[in-house]
mmCIF file of C-alpha atoms in Angstrom:
data_model
loop_
_atom_site.group_PDB
_atom_site.id
_atom_site.type_symbol
_atom_site.label_atom_id
_atom_site.label_comp_id
_atom_site.label_asym_id
_atom_site.label_seq_id
_atom_site.Cartn_x
_atom_site.Cartn_y
_atom_site.Cartn_z
ATOM 1 C CA UNK A 1 -0.409 -18.952 -7.809
ATOM 2 C CA UNK A 2 1.351 -15.613 -7.417
ATOM 3 C CA UNK A 3 4.339 -14.624 -5.337
ATOM 4 C CA UNK A 4 3.263 -11.612 -3.284
ATOM 5 C CA UNK A 5 5.455 -9.395 -1.119
ATOM 6 C CA UNK A 6 3.591 -7.455 1.582
ATOM 7 C CA UNK A 7 5.381 -4.485 3.144
ATOM 8 C CA UNK A 8 3.732 -3.731 6.483
ATOM 9 C CA UNK A 9 2.745 -7.371 6.956
ATOM 10 C CA UNK A 10 2.774 -6.993 10.746
ATOM 11 C CA UNK A 11 0.057 -4.323 10.761
ATOM 12 C CA UNK A 12 -3.684 -4.834 11.075
ATOM 13 C CA UNK A 13 -4.344 -4.742 7.330
ATOM 14 C CA UNK A 14 -1.047 -6.390 6.380
ATOM 15 C CA UNK A 15 -1.860 -9.458 8.476
ATOM 16 C CA UNK A 16 -5.241 -9.778 6.770
ATOM 17 C CA UNK A 17 -3.656 -9.458 3.317
ATOM 18 C CA UNK A 18 -1.136 -12.184 4.196
ATOM 19 C CA UNK A 19 -3.874 -14.486 5.519
ATOM 20 C CA UNK A 20 -6.120 -13.845 2.516
ATOM 21 C CA UNK A 21 -3.256 -14.516 0.092
ATOM 22 C CA UNK A 22 -2.195 -17.754 1.799
ATOM 23 C CA UNK A 23 -5.817 -18.860 2.017
ATOM 24 C CA UNK A 24 -6.073 -18.472 -1.756
ATOM 25 C CA UNK A 25 -2.943 -20.523 -2.351
ATOM 26 C CA UNK A 26 -0.424 -17.758 -3.047
ATOM 27 C CA UNK A 27 3.151 -17.660 -1.749
ATOM 28 C CA UNK A 28 3.771 -14.627 0.454
ATOM 29 C CA UNK A 29 6.823 -12.764 1.612
ATOM 30 C CA UNK A 30 5.840 -10.887 4.767
ATOM 31 C CA UNK A 31 8.069 -7.823 5.030
ATOM 32 C CA UNK A 32 8.568 -6.109 8.395
ATOM 33 C CA UNK A 33 11.317 -3.988 9.914
ATOM 34 C CA UNK A 34 12.038 -6.422 12.760
ATOM 35 C CA UNK A 35 11.136 -10.075 12.045
ATOM 36 C CA UNK A 36 11.789 -11.040 15.674
ATOM 37 C CA UNK A 37 8.707 -9.025 16.687
ATOM 38 C CA UNK A 38 6.507 -10.793 14.139
ATOM 39 C CA UNK A 39 7.663 -14.420 14.270
ATOM 40 C CA UNK A 40 4.009 -15.512 14.342
ATOM 41 C CA UNK A 41 3.671 -14.436 10.684
ATOM 42 C CA UNK A 42 6.041 -17.126 9.424
ATOM 43 C CA UNK A 43 4.503 -20.418 8.433
ATOM 44 C CA UNK A 44 3.189 -22.483 5.554
ATOM 45 C CA UNK A 45 3.279 -20.360 2.427
ATOM 46 C CA UNK A 46 4.820 -17.364 4.226
ATOM 47 C CA UNK A 47 8.456 -16.292 4.321
ATOM 48 C CA UNK A 48 9.179 -13.606 6.921
ATOM 49 C CA UNK A 49 11.910 -11.118 6.001
ATOM 50 C CA UNK A 50 13.307 -7.790 7.160
ATOM 51 C CA UNK A 51 12.807 -4.898 4.803
ATOM 52 C CA UNK A 52 12.529 -1.132 4.642
ATOM 53 C CA UNK A 53 9.860 0.321 2.368
ATOM 54 C CA UNK A 54 11.729 3.647 2.272
ATOM 55 C CA UNK A 55 14.911 2.094 0.873
ATOM 56 C CA UNK A 56 14.938 1.317 -2.857
ATOM 57 C CA UNK A 57 17.651 -1.330 -2.440
ATOM 58 C CA UNK A 58 15.615 -3.117 0.212
ATOM 59 C CA UNK A 59 12.492 -2.936 -1.963
ATOM 60 C CA UNK A 60 14.417 -4.253 -4.985
ATOM 61 C CA UNK A 61 15.854 -7.153 -2.992
ATOM 62 C CA UNK A 62 12.391 -8.151 -1.781
ATOM 63 C CA UNK A 63 10.571 -7.496 -5.081
ATOM 64 C CA UNK A 64 12.913 -9.717 -7.103
ATOM 65 C CA UNK A 65 11.080 -12.879 -8.177
ATOM 66 C CA UNK A 66 7.695 -11.565 -6.991
ATOM 67 C CA UNK A 67 4.649 -10.938 -9.136
ATOM 68 C CA UNK A 68 3.150 -8.245 -6.902
ATOM 69 C CA UNK A 69 4.316 -5.906 -4.150
ATOM 70 C CA UNK A 70 1.754 -4.561 -1.687
ATOM 71 C CA UNK A 71 2.584 -1.467 0.352
ATOM 72 C CA UNK A 72 0.473 -1.127 3.490
ATOM 73 C CA UNK A 73 2.478 0.742 6.087
ATOM 74 C CA UNK A 74 1.847 3.098 8.962
ATOM 75 C CA UNK A 75 3.951 4.059 11.923
ATOM 76 C CA UNK A 76 3.553 6.953 14.334
ATOM 77 C CA UNK A 77 7.342 6.851 14.824
ATOM 78 C CA UNK A 78 8.107 8.434 11.436
ATOM 79 C CA UNK A 79 6.458 11.699 10.402
ATOM 80 C CA UNK A 80 4.068 11.110 7.505
ATOM 81 C CA UNK A 81 5.796 13.716 5.321
ATOM 82 C CA UNK A 82 8.986 11.666 5.594
ATOM 83 C CA UNK A 83 7.461 8.184 5.386
ATOM 84 C CA UNK A 84 5.028 8.238 2.478
ATOM 85 C CA UNK A 85 6.927 10.205 -0.172
ATOM 86 C CA UNK A 86 10.101 8.243 0.652
ATOM 87 C CA UNK A 87 8.173 4.968 0.433
ATOM 88 C CA UNK A 88 6.675 5.936 -2.937
ATOM 89 C CA UNK A 89 10.111 6.831 -4.341
ATOM 90 C CA UNK A 90 11.668 3.597 -3.050
ATOM 91 C CA UNK A 91 8.789 1.462 -4.318
ATOM 92 C CA UNK A 92 8.832 3.067 -7.761
ATOM 93 C CA UNK A 93 12.588 2.602 -8.013
ATOM 94 C CA UNK A 94 12.729 -0.853 -6.464
ATOM 95 C CA UNK A 95 9.788 -2.792 -7.894
ATOM 96 C CA UNK A 96 10.952 -2.778 -11.494
ATOM 97 C CA UNK A 97 8.290 -4.458 -13.634
ATOM 98 C CA UNK A 98 6.578 -6.009 -10.604
ATOM 99 C CA UNK A 99 2.940 -4.926 -10.126
ATOM 100 C CA UNK A 100 2.570 -2.462 -7.241
ATOM 101 C CA UNK A 101 -0.502 -2.002 -5.040
ATOM 102 C CA UNK A 102 -0.331 0.767 -2.425
ATOM 103 C CA UNK A 103 -2.902 1.384 0.286
ATOM 104 C CA UNK A 104 -3.505 5.125 0.543
ATOM 105 C CA UNK A 105 -6.242 7.238 2.145
ATOM 106 C CA UNK A 106 -9.608 8.591 1.066
ATOM 107 C CA UNK A 107 -8.599 12.217 1.709
ATOM 108 C CA UNK A 108 -6.635 12.198 -1.571
ATOM 109 C CA UNK A 109 -9.789 11.349 -3.531
ATOM 110 C CA UNK A 110 -11.311 14.068 -5.699
ATOM 111 C CA UNK A 111 -14.338 15.697 -4.065
ATOM 112 C CA UNK A 112 -14.846 17.775 -7.230
ATOM 113 C CA UNK A 113 -12.837 17.984 -10.449
ATOM 114 C CA UNK A 114 -9.313 19.033 -9.460
ATOM 115 C CA UNK A 115 -10.169 19.343 -5.738
ATOM 116 C CA UNK A 116 -9.064 16.668 -3.281
ATOM 117 C CA UNK A 117 -11.179 15.929 -0.242
ATOM 118 C CA UNK A 118 -8.372 17.281 1.940
ATOM 119 C CA UNK A 119 -8.829 20.704 0.268
ATOM 120 C CA UNK A 120 -12.558 21.003 0.930
ATOM 121 C CA UNK A 121 -14.050 23.351 3.535
ATOM 122 C CA UNK A 122 -14.461 21.677 6.884
ATOM 123 C CA UNK A 123 -11.725 19.084 6.377
ATOM 124 C CA UNK A 124 -10.270 18.445 9.867
ATOM 125 C CA UNK A 125 -7.067 20.425 10.422
ATOM 126 C CA UNK A 126 -5.593 17.605 12.533
ATOM 127 C CA UNK A 127 -5.656 15.290 9.504
ATOM 128 C CA UNK A 128 -4.323 17.773 6.976
ATOM 129 C CA UNK A 129 -0.570 17.180 7.432
ATOM 130 C CA UNK A 130 -0.987 13.399 7.170
ATOM 131 C CA UNK A 131 -3.222 13.791 4.109
ATOM 132 C CA UNK A 132 -0.766 16.154 2.405
ATOM 133 C CA UNK A 133 1.959 13.514 2.808
ATOM 134 C CA UNK A 134 -0.335 10.928 1.249
ATOM 135 C CA UNK A 135 -1.161 13.380 -1.583
ATOM 136 C CA UNK A 136 2.592 13.737 -2.248
ATOM 137 C CA UNK A 137 2.790 9.938 -2.399
ATOM 138 C CA UNK A 138 -0.018 9.858 -4.974
ATOM 139 C CA UNK A 139 1.646 12.537 -7.112
ATOM 140 C CA UNK A 140 4.873 10.531 -7.156
ATOM 141 C CA UNK A 141 2.958 7.457 -8.305
ATOM 142 C CA UNK A 142 1.186 9.476 -10.994
ATOM 143 C CA UNK A 143 4.562 10.729 -12.219
ATOM 144 C CA UNK A 144 5.967 7.210 -12.607
ATOM 145 C CA UNK A 145 7.014 6.005 -16.009
ATOM 146 C CA UNK A 146 4.924 3.509 -17.963
ATOM 147 C CA UNK A 147 7.120 0.603 -16.851
ATOM 148 C CA UNK A 148 5.529 0.620 -13.374
ATOM 149 C CA UNK A 149 2.034 -0.878 -13.171
ATOM 150 C CA UNK A 150 0.823 0.746 -9.962
ATOM 151 C CA UNK A 151 -2.517 1.069 -8.222
ATOM 152 C CA UNK A 152 -3.346 3.187 -5.175
ATOM 153 C CA UNK A 153 -6.352 2.019 -3.174
ATOM 154 C CA UNK A 154 -8.182 4.715 -1.186
ATOM 155 C CA UNK A 155 -10.123 3.199 1.727
ATOM 156 C CA UNK A 156 -12.604 5.308 3.705
ATOM 157 C CA UNK A 157 -11.869 6.652 7.175
ATOM 158 C CA UNK A 158 -14.003 3.883 8.713
ATOM 159 C CA UNK A 159 -12.119 1.125 6.946
ATOM 160 C CA UNK A 160 -13.359 -2.433 6.735
ATOM 161 C CA UNK A 161 -9.928 -4.060 6.730
ATOM 162 C CA UNK A 162 -11.214 -7.560 6.004
ATOM 163 C CA UNK A 163 -13.110 -6.310 2.964
ATOM 164 C CA UNK A 164 -10.098 -4.313 1.797
ATOM 165 C CA UNK A 165 -7.857 -7.398 2.074
ATOM 166 C CA UNK A 166 -10.319 -9.306 -0.116
ATOM 167 C CA UNK A 167 -10.346 -6.449 -2.650
ATOM 168 C CA UNK A 168 -6.544 -6.377 -2.722
ATOM 169 C CA UNK A 169 -6.384 -10.096 -3.499
ATOM 170 C CA UNK A 170 -9.177 -9.807 -6.054
ATOM 171 C CA UNK A 171 -7.171 -7.077 -7.815
ATOM 172 C CA UNK A 172 -4.021 -9.211 -7.686
ATOM 173 C CA UNK A 173 -5.783 -12.226 -9.168
ATOM 174 C CA UNK A 174 -7.824 -10.295 -11.737
ATOM 175 C CA UNK A 175 -6.274 -6.860 -12.345
ATOM 176 C CA UNK A 176 -8.906 -4.295 -13.298
ATOM 177 C CA UNK A 177 -7.131 -1.018 -12.536
ATOM 178 C CA UNK A 178 -3.755 0.195 -13.755
ATOM 179 C CA UNK A 179 -1.805 3.385 -13.067
ATOM 180 C CA UNK A 180 -4.630 5.022 -11.150
ATOM 181 C CA UNK A 181 -6.152 5.582 -7.698
ATOM 182 C CA UNK A 182 -9.505 4.031 -6.815
ATOM 183 C CA UNK A 183 -11.799 3.888 -3.770
ATOM 184 C CA UNK A 184 -11.706 0.581 -1.919
ATOM 185 C CA UNK A 185 -12.629 -1.143 1.332
ATOM 186 C CA UNK A 186 -15.859 0.793 1.862
#
């Protein structure tokens, strides 16, 4: 049994990760900005807490005594170029030796050696700014010291959230990837 903290637990994927983890017998800390809005998450095997993925102190307070931290956040209220790099910095600073799994996006995957999908001809201009923020997040993870065991999962645009939640728990229970980004949830 692992102790798993899930930032973004109130979102579509976060809820599935929490349910999958509890269903497998793990103890979960569901982290959201406003617990009053997500009271339905609390229950057997789940502690509901307030936390801010962009604040290293908040991440450190939550990550203490956990085996794994999962970052699965999205909000249209914060520009992507502010949210994702700040979250990566706070996670890298706050998790300590705790394993870190971050849900990213497929547009940061290499389409050819040294060329991300977001840099290929025909990539939609409306998704470029968001993808650049996620690419900055990935670069911060790649620049982390060896003390942080991180993994960035890159689901496709048409994400199968249930499958991705299963893959996240499979990776938690039997780690296969370390300090890298991999496709997932396809």
